[in-house]
XYZ file of C-alpha atoms in Angstrom:
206
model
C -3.933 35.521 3.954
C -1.303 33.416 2.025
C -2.388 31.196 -1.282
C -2.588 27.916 0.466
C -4.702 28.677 3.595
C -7.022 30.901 1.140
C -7.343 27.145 -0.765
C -8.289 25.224 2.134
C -10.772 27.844 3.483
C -12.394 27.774 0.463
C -12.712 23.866 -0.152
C -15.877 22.410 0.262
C -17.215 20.715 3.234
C -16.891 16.752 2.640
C -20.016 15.151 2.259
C -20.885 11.252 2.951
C -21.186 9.691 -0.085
C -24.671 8.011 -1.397
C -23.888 4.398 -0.402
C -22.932 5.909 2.998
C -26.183 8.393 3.488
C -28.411 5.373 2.575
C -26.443 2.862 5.431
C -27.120 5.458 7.974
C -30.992 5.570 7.183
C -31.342 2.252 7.040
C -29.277 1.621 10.302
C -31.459 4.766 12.044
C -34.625 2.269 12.264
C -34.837 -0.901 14.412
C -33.993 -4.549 13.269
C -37.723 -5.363 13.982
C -38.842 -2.647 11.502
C -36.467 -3.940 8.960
C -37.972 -7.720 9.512
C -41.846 -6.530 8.762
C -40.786 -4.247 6.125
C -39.205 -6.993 4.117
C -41.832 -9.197 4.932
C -44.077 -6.854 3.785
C -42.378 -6.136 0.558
C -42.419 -10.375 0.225
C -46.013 -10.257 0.941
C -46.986 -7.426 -1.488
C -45.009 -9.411 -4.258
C -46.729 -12.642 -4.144
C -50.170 -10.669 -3.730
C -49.528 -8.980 -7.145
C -47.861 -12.579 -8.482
C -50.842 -13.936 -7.664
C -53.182 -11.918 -9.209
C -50.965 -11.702 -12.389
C -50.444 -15.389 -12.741
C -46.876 -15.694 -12.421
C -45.152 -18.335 -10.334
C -45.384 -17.224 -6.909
C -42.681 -19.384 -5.425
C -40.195 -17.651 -7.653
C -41.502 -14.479 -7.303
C -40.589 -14.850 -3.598
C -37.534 -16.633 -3.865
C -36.168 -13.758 -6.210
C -37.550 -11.124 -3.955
C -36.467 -12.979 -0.966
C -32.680 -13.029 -2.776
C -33.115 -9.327 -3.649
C -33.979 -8.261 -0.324
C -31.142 -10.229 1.180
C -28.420 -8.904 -1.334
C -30.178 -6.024 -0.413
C -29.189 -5.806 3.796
C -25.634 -7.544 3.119
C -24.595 -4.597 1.036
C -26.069 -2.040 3.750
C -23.655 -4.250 5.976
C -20.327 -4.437 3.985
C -18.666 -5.111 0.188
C -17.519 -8.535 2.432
C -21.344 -9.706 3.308
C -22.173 -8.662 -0.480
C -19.839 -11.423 -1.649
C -20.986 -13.574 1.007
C -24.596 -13.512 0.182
C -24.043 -13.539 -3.843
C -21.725 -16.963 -3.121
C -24.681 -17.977 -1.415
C -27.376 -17.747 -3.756
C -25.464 -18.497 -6.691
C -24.371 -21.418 -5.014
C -28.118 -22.437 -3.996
C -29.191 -22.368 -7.387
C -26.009 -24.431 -8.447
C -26.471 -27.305 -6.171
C -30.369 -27.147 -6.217
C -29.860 -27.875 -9.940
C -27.527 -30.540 -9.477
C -28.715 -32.445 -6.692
C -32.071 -32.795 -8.463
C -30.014 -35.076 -11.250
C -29.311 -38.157 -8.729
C -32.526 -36.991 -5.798
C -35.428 -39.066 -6.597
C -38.711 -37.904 -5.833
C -39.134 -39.771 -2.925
C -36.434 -38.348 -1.750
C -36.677 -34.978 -2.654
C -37.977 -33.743 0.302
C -34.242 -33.551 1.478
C -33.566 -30.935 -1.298
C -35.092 -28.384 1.129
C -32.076 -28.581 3.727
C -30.146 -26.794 1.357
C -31.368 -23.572 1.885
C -29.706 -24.340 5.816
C -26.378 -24.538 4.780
C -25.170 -21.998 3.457
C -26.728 -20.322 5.916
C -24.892 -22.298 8.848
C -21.593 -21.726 6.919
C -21.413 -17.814 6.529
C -22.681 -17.994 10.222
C -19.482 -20.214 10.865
C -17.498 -18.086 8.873
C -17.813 -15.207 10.247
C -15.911 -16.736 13.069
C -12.886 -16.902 11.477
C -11.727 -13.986 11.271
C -8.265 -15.070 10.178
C -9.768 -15.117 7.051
C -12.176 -13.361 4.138
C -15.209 -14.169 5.182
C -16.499 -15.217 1.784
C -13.460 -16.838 0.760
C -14.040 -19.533 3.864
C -18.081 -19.652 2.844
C -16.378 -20.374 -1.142
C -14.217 -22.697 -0.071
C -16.730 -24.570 2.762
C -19.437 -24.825 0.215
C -17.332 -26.060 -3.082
C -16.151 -29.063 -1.067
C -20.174 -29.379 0.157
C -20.832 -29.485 -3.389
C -18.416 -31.493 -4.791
C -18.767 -34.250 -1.455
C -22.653 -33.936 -1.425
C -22.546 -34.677 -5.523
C -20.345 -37.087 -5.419
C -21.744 -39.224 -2.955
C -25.129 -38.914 -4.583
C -23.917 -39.572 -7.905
C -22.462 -42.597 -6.319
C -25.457 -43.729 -4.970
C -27.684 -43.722 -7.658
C -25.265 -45.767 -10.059
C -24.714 -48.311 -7.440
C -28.353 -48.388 -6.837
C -28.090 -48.964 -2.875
C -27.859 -45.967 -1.070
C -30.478 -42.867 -0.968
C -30.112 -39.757 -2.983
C -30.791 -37.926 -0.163
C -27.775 -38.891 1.554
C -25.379 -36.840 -0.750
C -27.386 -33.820 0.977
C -26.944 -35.203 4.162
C -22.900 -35.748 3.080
C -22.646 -32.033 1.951
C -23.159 -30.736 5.423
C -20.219 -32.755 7.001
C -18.291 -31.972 3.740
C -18.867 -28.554 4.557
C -18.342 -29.451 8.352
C -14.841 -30.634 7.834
C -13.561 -27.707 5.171
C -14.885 -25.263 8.025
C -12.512 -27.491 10.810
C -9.618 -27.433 8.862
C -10.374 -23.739 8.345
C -10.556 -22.978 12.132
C -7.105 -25.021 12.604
C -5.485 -23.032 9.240
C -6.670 -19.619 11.036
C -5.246 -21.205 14.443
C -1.726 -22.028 13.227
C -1.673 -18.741 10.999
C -1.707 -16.658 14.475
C 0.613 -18.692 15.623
C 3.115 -18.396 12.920
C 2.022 -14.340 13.123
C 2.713 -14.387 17.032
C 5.952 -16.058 16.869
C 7.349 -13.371 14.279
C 6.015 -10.604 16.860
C 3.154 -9.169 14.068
C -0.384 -8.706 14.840
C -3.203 -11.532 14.008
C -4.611 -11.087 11.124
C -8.113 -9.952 11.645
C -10.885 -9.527 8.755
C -13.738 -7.968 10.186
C -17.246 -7.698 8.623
C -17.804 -4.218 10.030
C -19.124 -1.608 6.975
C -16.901 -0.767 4.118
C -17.600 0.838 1.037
């Protein structure tokens, strides 16, 4: 037998790595088992927060952030970045917004959780592009428009606070438009020099 098929014979087989192994379990049960386990998990937290004294509406929120982190990396490296944008940038503008929000008004601050949400949702539509580089770039304008405009409003004393949340969703409305018409005239541009779209999918990557 000569050197080289003796060599490949006696490779071993390839095996899946971990990251893979642990995607295909957690694939092999239904999206409704997935729900109440994570629900359960949230459940079982605040329980134990409970009994132990400790802030149960952080406990959840970090659990709830875990958990999420959690099923975007058993999705891809893409919906990892996605979903760490997200929080990080829920904590950012929770923060912020809580500087110019009154307390009358800060019954508005609870929309926020929606939009990020509604923007890697959007996102995910354009696949011209990264999906978390369009959720980045949506939800830095929300921020900056949303701020802004509350900022605004509390030194001029006439408007609401809660309208700079109100602004951040069409801030984030009109970065995810011009998105859609950058991704539009990209494929033209691609078409006209004969090369395939461009196409980021969110399928699972390593």
């Amino acid at each position: 037998m000569p050197r080289d098929e003796r060599s490949r014979t006696s490779e071993p087989p390839h095996r899946a790595s971990i990251l893979t192994r642990v995607r295909t379990a957690y694939y092999g049960y239904p999206l409704r088992t997935r729900l109440f386990a994570g629900l359960g998990v949230v459940t079982v937290l605040a329980v134990a927060a409970r009994l132990l004294s400790l802030p149960v509406l952080t406990t959840v929120t970090a659990a709830a952030a875990a958990l999420l982190v959690f099923a975007a990396l058993m999705r891809s490296s893409d919906a990892v970045a996605t979903a760490l944008i997200s929080i990080a940038w829920l904590v950012l503008a929770y923060a912020l917004f809580l500087i110019p929000v009154s307390v009358a008004d800060s019954g508005a601050l609870l929309l926020l959780p929606l939009l990020p949400l509604l923007v890697s949702l959007a996102a995910t539509r354009i696949t011209a592009f990264p999906v978390w580089h369009t959720t980045l770039l949506a939800l830095l304008v929300a921020l900056i428009t949303g701020l802004g405009t509350a900022l605004a409003g509390m030194l001029a004393e006439s408007t609401p606070g809660a309208l700079g949340v109100l602004c951040a969703f069409g801030g984030a409305g009109l970065a995810l438009l011009w998105r859609v018409l950058a991704a539009y005239r990209l494929r033209r541009t691609m078409s006209d020099l004969g090369a395939p779209p461009p196409a980021h999918g969110d399928g699972i990557r390593g």
